[in-house]
Coordinates of C-alpha atoms in Angstrom, one line a residue:
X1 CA 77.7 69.9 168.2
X2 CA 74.9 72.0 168.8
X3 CA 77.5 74.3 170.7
X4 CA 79.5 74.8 167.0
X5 CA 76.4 75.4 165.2
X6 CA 75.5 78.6 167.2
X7 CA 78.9 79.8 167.4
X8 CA 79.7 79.5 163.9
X9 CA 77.8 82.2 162.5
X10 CA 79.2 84.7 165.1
X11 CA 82.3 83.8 164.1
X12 CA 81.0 84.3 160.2
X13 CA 79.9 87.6 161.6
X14 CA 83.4 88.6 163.1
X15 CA 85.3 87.9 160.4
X16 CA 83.0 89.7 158.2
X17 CA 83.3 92.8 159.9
X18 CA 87.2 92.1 160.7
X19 CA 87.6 92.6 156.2
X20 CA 85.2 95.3 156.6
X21 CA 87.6 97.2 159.0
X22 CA 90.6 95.9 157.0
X23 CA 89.0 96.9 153.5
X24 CA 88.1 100.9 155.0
X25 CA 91.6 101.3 157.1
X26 CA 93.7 99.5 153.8
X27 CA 92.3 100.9 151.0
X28 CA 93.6 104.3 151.0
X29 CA 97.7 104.6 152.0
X30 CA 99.0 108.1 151.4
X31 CA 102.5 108.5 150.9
X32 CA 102.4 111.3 153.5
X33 CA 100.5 110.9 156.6
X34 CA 100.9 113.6 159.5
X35 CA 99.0 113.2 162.4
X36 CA 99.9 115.5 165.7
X37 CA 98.5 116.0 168.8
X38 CA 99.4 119.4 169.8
X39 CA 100.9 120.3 173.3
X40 CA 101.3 116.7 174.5
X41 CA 104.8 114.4 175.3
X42 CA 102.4 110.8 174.3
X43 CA 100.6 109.3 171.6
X44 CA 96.6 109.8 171.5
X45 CA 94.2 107.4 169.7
X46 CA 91.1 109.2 168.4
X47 CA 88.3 107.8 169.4
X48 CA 86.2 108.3 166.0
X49 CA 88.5 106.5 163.8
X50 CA 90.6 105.2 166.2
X51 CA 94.1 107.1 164.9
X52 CA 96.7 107.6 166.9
X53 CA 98.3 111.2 166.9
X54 CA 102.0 111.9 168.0
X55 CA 102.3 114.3 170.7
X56 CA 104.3 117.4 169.5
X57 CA 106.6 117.6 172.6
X58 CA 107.6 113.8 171.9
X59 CA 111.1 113.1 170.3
X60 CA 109.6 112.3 167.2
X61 CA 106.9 114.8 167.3
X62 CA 109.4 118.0 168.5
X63 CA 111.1 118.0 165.1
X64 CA 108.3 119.2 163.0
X65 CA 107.5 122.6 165.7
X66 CA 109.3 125.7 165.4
X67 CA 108.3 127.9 167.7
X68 CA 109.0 131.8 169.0
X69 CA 107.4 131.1 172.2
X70 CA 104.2 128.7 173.1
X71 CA 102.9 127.4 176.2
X72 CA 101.5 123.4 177.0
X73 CA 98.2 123.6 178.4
X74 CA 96.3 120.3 179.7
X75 CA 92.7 120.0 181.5
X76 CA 92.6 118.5 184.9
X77 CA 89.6 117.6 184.4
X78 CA 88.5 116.6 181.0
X79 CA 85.8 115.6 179.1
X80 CA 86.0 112.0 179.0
X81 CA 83.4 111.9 176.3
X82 CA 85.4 114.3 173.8
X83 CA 88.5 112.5 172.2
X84 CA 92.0 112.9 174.1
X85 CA 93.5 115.2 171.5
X86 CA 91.1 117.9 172.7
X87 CA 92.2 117.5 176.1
X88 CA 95.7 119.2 175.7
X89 CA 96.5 122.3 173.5
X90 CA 99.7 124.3 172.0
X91 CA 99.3 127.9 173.7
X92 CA 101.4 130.6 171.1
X93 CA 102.6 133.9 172.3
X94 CA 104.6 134.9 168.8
X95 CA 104.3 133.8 165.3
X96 CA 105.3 129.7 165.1
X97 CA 104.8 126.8 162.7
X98 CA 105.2 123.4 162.0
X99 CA 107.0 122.3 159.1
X100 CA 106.1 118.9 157.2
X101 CA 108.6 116.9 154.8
X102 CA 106.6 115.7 152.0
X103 CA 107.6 113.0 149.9
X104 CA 104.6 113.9 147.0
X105 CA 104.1 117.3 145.8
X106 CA 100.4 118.1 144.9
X107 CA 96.9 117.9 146.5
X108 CA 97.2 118.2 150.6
X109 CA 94.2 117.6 152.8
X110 CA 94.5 119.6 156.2
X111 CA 92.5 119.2 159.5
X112 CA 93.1 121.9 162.1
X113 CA 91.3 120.4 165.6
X114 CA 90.5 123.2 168.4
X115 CA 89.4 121.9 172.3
X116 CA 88.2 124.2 174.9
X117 CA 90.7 126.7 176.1
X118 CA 89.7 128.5 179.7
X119 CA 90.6 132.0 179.0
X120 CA 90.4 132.8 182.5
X121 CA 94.3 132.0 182.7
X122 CA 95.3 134.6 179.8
X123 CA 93.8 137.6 181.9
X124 CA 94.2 140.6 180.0
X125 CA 95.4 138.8 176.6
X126 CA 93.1 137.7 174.2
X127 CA 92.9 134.6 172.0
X128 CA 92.8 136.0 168.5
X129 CA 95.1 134.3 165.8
X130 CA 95.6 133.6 161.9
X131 CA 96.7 130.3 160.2
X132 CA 98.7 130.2 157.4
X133 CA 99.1 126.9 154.7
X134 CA 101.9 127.8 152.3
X135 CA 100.7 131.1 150.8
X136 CA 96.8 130.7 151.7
X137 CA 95.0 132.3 154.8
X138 CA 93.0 129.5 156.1
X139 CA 91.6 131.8 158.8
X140 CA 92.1 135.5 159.4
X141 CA 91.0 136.6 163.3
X142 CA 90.0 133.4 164.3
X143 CA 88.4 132.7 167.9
X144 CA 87.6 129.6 168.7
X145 CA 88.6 129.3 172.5
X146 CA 85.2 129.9 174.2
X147 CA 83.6 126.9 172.1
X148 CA 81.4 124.7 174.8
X149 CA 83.8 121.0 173.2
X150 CA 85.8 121.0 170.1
X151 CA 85.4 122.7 166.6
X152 CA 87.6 120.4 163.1
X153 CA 88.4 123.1 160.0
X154 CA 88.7 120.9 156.9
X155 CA 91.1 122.1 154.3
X156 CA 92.5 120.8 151.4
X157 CA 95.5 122.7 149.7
X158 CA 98.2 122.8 146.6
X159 CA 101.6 122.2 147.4
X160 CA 104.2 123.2 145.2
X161 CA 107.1 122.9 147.6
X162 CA 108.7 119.6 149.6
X163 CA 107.1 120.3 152.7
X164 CA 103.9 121.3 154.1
X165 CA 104.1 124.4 156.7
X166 CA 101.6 125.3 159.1
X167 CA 101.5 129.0 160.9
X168 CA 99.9 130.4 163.4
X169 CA 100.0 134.0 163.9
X170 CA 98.2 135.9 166.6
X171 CA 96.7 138.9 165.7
X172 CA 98.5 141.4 168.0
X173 CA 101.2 142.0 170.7
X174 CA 98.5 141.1 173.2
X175 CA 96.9 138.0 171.7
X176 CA 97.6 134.5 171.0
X177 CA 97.0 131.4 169.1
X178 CA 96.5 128.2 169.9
X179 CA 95.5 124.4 168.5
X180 CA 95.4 121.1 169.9
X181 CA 95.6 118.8 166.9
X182 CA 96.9 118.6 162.9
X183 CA 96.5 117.0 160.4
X184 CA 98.3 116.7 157.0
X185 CA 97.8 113.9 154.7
X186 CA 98.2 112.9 150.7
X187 CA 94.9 113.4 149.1
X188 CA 93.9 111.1 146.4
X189 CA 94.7 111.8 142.6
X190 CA 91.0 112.3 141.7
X191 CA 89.6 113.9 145.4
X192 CA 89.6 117.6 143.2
X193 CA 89.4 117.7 139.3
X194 CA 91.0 120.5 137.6
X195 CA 88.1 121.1 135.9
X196 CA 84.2 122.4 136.5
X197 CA 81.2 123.8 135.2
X198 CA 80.6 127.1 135.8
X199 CA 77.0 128.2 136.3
X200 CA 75.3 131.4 136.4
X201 CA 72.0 133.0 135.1
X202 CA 73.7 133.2 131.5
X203 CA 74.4 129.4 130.9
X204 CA 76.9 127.2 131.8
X205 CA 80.7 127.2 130.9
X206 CA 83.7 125.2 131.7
X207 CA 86.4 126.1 133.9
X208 CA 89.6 124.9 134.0
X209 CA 92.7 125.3 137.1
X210 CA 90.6 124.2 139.7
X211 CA 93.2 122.2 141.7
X212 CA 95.7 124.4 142.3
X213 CA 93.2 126.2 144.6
X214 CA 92.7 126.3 148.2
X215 CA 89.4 124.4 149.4
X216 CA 87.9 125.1 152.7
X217 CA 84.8 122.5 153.4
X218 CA 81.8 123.9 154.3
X219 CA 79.4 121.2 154.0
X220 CA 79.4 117.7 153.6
X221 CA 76.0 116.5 153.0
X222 CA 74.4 112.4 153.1
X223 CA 71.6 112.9 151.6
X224 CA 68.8 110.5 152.3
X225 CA 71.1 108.9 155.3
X226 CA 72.4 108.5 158.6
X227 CA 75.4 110.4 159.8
X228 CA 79.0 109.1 158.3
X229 CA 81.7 109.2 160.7
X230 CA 85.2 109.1 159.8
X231 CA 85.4 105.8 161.2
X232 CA 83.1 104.6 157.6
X233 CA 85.0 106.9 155.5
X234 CA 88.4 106.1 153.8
X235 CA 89.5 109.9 154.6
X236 CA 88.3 110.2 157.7
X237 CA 85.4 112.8 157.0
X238 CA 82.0 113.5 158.6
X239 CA 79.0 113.8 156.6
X240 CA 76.2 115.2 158.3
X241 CA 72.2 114.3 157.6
X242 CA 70.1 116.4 155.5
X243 CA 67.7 117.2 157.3
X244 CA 68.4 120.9 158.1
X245 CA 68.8 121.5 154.4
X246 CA 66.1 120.2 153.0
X247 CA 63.6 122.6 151.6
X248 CA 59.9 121.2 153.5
X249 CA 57.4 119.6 151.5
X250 CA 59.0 118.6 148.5
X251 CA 57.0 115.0 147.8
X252 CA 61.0 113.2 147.8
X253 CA 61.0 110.1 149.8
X254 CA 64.3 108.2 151.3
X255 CA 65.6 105.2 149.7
X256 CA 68.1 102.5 151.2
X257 CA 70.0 99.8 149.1
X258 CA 71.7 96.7 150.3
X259 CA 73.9 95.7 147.5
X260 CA 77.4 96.5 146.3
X261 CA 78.0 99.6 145.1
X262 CA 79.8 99.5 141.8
X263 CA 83.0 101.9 141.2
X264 CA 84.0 101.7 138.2
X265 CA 87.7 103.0 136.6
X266 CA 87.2 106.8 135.7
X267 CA 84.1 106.9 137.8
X268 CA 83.9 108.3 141.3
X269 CA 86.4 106.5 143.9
X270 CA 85.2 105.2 147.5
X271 CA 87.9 108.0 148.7
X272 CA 85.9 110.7 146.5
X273 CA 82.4 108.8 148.1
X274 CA 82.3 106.1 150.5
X275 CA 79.8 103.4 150.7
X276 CA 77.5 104.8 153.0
X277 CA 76.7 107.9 151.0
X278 CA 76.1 106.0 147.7
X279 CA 73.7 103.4 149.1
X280 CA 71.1 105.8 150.0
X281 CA 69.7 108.7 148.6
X282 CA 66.5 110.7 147.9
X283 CA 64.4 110.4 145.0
X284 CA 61.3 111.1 143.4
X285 CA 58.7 108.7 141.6
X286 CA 56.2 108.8 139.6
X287 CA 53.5 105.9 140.3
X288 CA 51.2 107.5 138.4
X289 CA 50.7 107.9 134.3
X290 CA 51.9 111.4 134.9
X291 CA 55.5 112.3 135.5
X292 CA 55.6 114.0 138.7
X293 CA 56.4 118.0 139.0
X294 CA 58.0 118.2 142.4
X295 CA 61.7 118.8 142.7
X296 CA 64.5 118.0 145.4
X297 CA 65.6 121.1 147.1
X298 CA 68.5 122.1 149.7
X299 CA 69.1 125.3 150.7
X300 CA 72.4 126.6 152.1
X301 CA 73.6 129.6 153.8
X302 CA 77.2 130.8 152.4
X303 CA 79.4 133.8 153.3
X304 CA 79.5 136.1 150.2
X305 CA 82.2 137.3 147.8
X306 CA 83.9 134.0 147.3
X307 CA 83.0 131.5 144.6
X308 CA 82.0 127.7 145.7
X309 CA 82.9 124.1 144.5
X310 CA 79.6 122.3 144.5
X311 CA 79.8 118.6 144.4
X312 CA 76.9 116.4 143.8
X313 CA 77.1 112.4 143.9
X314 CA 74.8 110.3 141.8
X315 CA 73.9 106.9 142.0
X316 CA 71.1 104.8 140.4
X317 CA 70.0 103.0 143.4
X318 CA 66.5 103.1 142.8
X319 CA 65.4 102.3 139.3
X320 CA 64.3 98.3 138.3
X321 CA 66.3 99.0 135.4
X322 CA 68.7 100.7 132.8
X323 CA 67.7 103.5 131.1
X324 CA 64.6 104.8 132.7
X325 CA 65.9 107.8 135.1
X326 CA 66.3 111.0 133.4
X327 CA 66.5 114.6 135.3
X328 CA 67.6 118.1 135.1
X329 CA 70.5 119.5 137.8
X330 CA 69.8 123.1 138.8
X331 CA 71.8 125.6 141.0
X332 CA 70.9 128.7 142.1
X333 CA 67.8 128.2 140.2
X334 CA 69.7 128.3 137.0
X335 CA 69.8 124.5 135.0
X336 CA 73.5 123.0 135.5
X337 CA 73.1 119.7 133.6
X338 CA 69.8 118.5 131.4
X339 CA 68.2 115.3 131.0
X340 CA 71.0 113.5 133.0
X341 CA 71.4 109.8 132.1
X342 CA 73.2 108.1 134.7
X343 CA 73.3 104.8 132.9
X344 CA 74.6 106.4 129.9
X345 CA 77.5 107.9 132.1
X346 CA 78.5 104.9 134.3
X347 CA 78.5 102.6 130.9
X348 CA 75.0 101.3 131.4
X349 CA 75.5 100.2 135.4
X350 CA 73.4 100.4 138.2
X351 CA 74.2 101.4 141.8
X352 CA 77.8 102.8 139.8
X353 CA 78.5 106.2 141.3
X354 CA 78.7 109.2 139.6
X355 CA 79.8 113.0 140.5
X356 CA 79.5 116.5 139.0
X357 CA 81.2 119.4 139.9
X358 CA 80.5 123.0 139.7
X359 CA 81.1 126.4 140.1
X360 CA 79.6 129.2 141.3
X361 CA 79.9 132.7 142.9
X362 CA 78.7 133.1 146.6
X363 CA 76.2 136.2 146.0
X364 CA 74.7 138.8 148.4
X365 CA 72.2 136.5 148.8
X366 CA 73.9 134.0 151.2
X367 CA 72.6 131.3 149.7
X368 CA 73.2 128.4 147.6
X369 CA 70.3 126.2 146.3
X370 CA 70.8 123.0 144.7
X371 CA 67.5 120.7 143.2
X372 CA 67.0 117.9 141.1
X373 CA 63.7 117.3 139.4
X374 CA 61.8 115.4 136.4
X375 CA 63.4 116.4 132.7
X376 CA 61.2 116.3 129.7
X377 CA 62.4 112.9 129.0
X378 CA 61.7 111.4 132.4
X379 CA 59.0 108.5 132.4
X380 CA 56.0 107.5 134.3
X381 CA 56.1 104.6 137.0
X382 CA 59.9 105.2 137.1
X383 CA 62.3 107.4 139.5
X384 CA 62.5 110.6 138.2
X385 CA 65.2 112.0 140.0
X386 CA 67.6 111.3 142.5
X387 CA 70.4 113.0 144.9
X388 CA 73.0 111.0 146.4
X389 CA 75.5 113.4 148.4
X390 CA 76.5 117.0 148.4
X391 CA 79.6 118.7 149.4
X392 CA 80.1 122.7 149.2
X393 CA 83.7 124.1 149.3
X394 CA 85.2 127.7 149.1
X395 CA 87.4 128.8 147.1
X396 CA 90.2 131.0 148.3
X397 CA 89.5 134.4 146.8
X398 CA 92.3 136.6 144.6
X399 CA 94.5 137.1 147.6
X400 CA 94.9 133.6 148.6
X401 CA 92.3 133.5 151.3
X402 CA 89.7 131.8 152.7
X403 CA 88.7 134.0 155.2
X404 CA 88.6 137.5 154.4
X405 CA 90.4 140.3 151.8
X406 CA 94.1 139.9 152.9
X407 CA 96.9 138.0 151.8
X408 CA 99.1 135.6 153.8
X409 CA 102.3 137.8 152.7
X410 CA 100.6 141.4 154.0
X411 CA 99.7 139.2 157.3
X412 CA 103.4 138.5 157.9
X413 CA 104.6 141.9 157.3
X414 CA 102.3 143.3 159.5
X415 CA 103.2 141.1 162.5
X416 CA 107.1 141.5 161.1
X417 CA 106.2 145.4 161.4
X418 CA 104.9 145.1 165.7
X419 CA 107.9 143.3 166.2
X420 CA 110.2 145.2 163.9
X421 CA 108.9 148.7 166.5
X422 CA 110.3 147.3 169.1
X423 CA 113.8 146.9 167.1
X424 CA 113.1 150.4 165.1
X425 CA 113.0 151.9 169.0
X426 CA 116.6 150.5 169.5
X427 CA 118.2 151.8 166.4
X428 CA 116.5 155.1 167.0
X429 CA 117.9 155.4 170.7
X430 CA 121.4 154.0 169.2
X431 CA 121.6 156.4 166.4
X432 CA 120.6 159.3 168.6
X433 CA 123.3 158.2 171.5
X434 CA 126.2 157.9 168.8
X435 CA 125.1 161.5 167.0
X436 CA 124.5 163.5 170.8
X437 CA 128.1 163.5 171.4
X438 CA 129.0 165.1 168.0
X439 CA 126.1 167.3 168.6
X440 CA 127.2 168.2 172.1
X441 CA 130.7 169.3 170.9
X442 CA 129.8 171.4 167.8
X443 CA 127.4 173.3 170.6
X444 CA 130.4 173.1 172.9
X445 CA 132.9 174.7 170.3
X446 CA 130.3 177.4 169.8
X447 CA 129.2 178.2 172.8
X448 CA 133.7 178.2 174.3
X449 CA 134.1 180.7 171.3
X450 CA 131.3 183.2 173.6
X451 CA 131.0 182.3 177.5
X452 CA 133.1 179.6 179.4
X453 CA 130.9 176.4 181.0
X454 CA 131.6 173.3 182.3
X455 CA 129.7 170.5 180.8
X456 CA 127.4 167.9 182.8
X457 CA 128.6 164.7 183.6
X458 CA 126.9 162.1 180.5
X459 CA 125.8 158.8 181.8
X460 CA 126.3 155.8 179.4
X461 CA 123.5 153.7 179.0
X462 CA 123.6 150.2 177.3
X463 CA 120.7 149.6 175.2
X464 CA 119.3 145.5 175.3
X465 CA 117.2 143.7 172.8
X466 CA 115.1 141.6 175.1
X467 CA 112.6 140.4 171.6
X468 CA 113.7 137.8 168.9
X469 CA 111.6 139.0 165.5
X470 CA 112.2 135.1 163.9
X471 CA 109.3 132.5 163.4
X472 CA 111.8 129.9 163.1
X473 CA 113.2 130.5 166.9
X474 CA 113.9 126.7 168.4
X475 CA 111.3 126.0 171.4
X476 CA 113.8 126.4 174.4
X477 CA 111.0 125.7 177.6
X478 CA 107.6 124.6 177.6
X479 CA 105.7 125.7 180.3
X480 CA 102.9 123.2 182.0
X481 CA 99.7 125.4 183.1
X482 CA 96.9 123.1 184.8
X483 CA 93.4 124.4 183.1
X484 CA 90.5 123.9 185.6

């Protein structure tokens, strides 16, 4: 008897965590779901969440690459503490892509995963590359082959068409690309809102269009908490601490809550914020009969000329009741929302999360500051502000891009144009062997009419095409290199 008594609440305890697991992996199923692990024949589970990733020279997986040329590259000796996809890589010596059937037009959520390449075995050729998502540059010149384990880009994209393609360029004759896992997946219906609040030092106005955008994230921010792994989150994101952020010395202290979180129709989703950013946060209190004049502040360091989503997530996790918590919203100094009243927002709920989103232009500063502090209407002996989460995403700029002033169309014509020399050379020499002869005999005519000559024997030479200029090009051989 004694025996059942101890085992039962482990058994409480298993099954506990068991709907836990089942509630995070179930309650998000995306009617499109692409998950490949690039320049292997097997299936790889990720150790973070646990996914398993279909291996691109697989049956299944082969159908989605079209390649010009590419190379498989494994480590003999990997790092068994980085996950397996970043133990093998797709190596690409001319333009190729992988094409993905959609069933859902509309919001698309991309991960591009990079392991460690050993550039010792591409002597003389460098690994420089650009990646295209239908129409947008998600990165222009990229090098990411002499990173010390692994580096994740986190997209998310429009798509207008019935299938998601994925490009990789290199830069130049003597360069390639390479990646070593992808990701394509549905997002959710409310992960981007079409609409925002512009701020800037004359006011704030709305802006509308938002989601047809491309979004490159930048940071992802639990502030007041541990690290979130995408094993905790619904769509498999990381959200880092806050500690490198947070502007020193500014009289906020960390709060933890161990109740439900509340998410409410029309409110923020666990797939917009998962449990583990809205049940903590930072705040400050006043436990004095004066409202308290210090401010939460983050600072960020942004690449300039392209304008920023800036999410912040709210939730009253703090206050004893309704009503008391009242604060101003400020970014880039400038006030974004006053005298915010979260329980007038989430219908008069505690611990209900909340988000606001807005926009602003990356300046020549390279720097984004967000803060939260005491309104005129705050209270004393009550929380008087209080910061949840924060995510900053780029916007592509006017060409499409999210990494520099060039557009994915001028970055195809360009590669078009090495190969198209090589083809250009051909029709020269072909054009100048059929016109010689004509040239020859009106010389020959001429020349009969003064002296006589016997002409040189002409050699025929057969000109060969030894370059396909076509993306699209069925992979033919991969090649196995060893990477030590």
């Amino acid at each position: 008897m004694a025996t059942q008594i101890t085992q039962t609440p482990n058994l409480l305890i298993i099954c506990i965590y068991i709907l836990y697991v089942s509630h995070i992996i179930t309650s998000f199923s995306p009617p499109d779901h692409y998950l490949i692990n690039c320049g292997s024949s097997s299936p790889t589970t990720q150790h973070s969440d646990h996914r398993s990733f279909t291996g691109d020279s697989s049956e299944k997986g082969s159908h989605f690459l079209s390649s010009g040329e590419s190379i498989l590259v494994s480590d003999s000796t990997p790092d068994h503490n980085l996950s397996p996809i970043y133990h093998t890589s797709r190596v690409f010596i001319r333009p190729s892509r992988y094409v993905f059937d959609v069933k859902k037009k509309g919001v698309f959520m991309i991960r591009l995963h990079f392991g460690v390449l050993n550039l010792n075995d591409f002597d003389g050729v460098s690994v420089k590359f650009h990646v295209l998502v239908n129409g947008f540059v998600l990165l222009y010149d990229f090098i990411a082959g002499n990173v010390e384990d692994f580096v994740v880009k986190d997209y998310v994209v429009w798509d207008d068409d019935d299938e998601v393609v994925v490009s990789f360029v290199p830069s130049k004759k003597k360069s390639v690309g390479y990646v070593s896992g992808i990701e394509v997946i549905s997002a959710p219906e409310d992960l981007i809102g079409d609409v925002g609040r512009f701020v800037s030092s004359y006011g704030v106005e709305e802006v509308k269009g938002l989601m047809k955008n491309g979004f490159e994230n930048v940071y992802r921010v639990n502030v007041g908490g541990y690290k979130v792994t995408p094993f905790n989150d619904s769509l498999w994101r990381t959200w880092v601490t806050d500690d490198e952020f947070m502007k020193v010395k500014d009289g906020s202290m960390k709060v933890h809550f161990g109740g439900r979180i509340k998410y409410r129709m029309g409110g923020a989703s666990r797939e917009v914020g998962p449990d583990n950013v809205y049940n903590t946060a930072r705040v400050i209190a006043s436990e004095s009969d004066s409202v308290s004049g210090s401010n939460i502040t983050l600072v960020f360091s942004v690449v300039g000329g392209y304008k920023y989503l800036i999410r912040m997530h709210f939730c009253d996790i703090a206050s004893i009741s309704i009503g008391m918590l009242y604060f101003n919203v400020y970014v880039n100094g400038n006030l974004a929302y006053e005298n915010l009243d979260l329980s007038l927002i989430t219908n008069y709920m505690l611990a209900s999360p909340f988000y606001a989103d807005f926009v602003v232009d990356g300046d020549n500063s390279g720097v984004i500051t967000l803060s939260v502090g005491p309104s005129n209407m705050s209270i004393p002996h009550a929380v008087d502000a209080i910061l949840n989460g924060v995510e900053i995403m780029k916007i592509n700029n006017s060409f499409g891009s999210l990494d520099g002033p060039v557009s994915a169309k001028s970055i195809m014509n360009c590669r078009s144009g090495i190969d198209i020399s090589v083809w250009a050379s051909v029709v020269a020499a072909m054009i100048l062997f059929l016109v010689a002869p004509v040239v020859v005999q009106k010389r020959r005519n001429a020349v009969e009419r003064t002296v006589a000559w016997s002409p040189l024997p002409v050699k025929e030479v057969n000109l060969k095409h030894d370059h396909q200029v076509n993306d699209e090009v069925n992979l033919k051989q991969d090649h196995q290199i060893n990477v030590t």
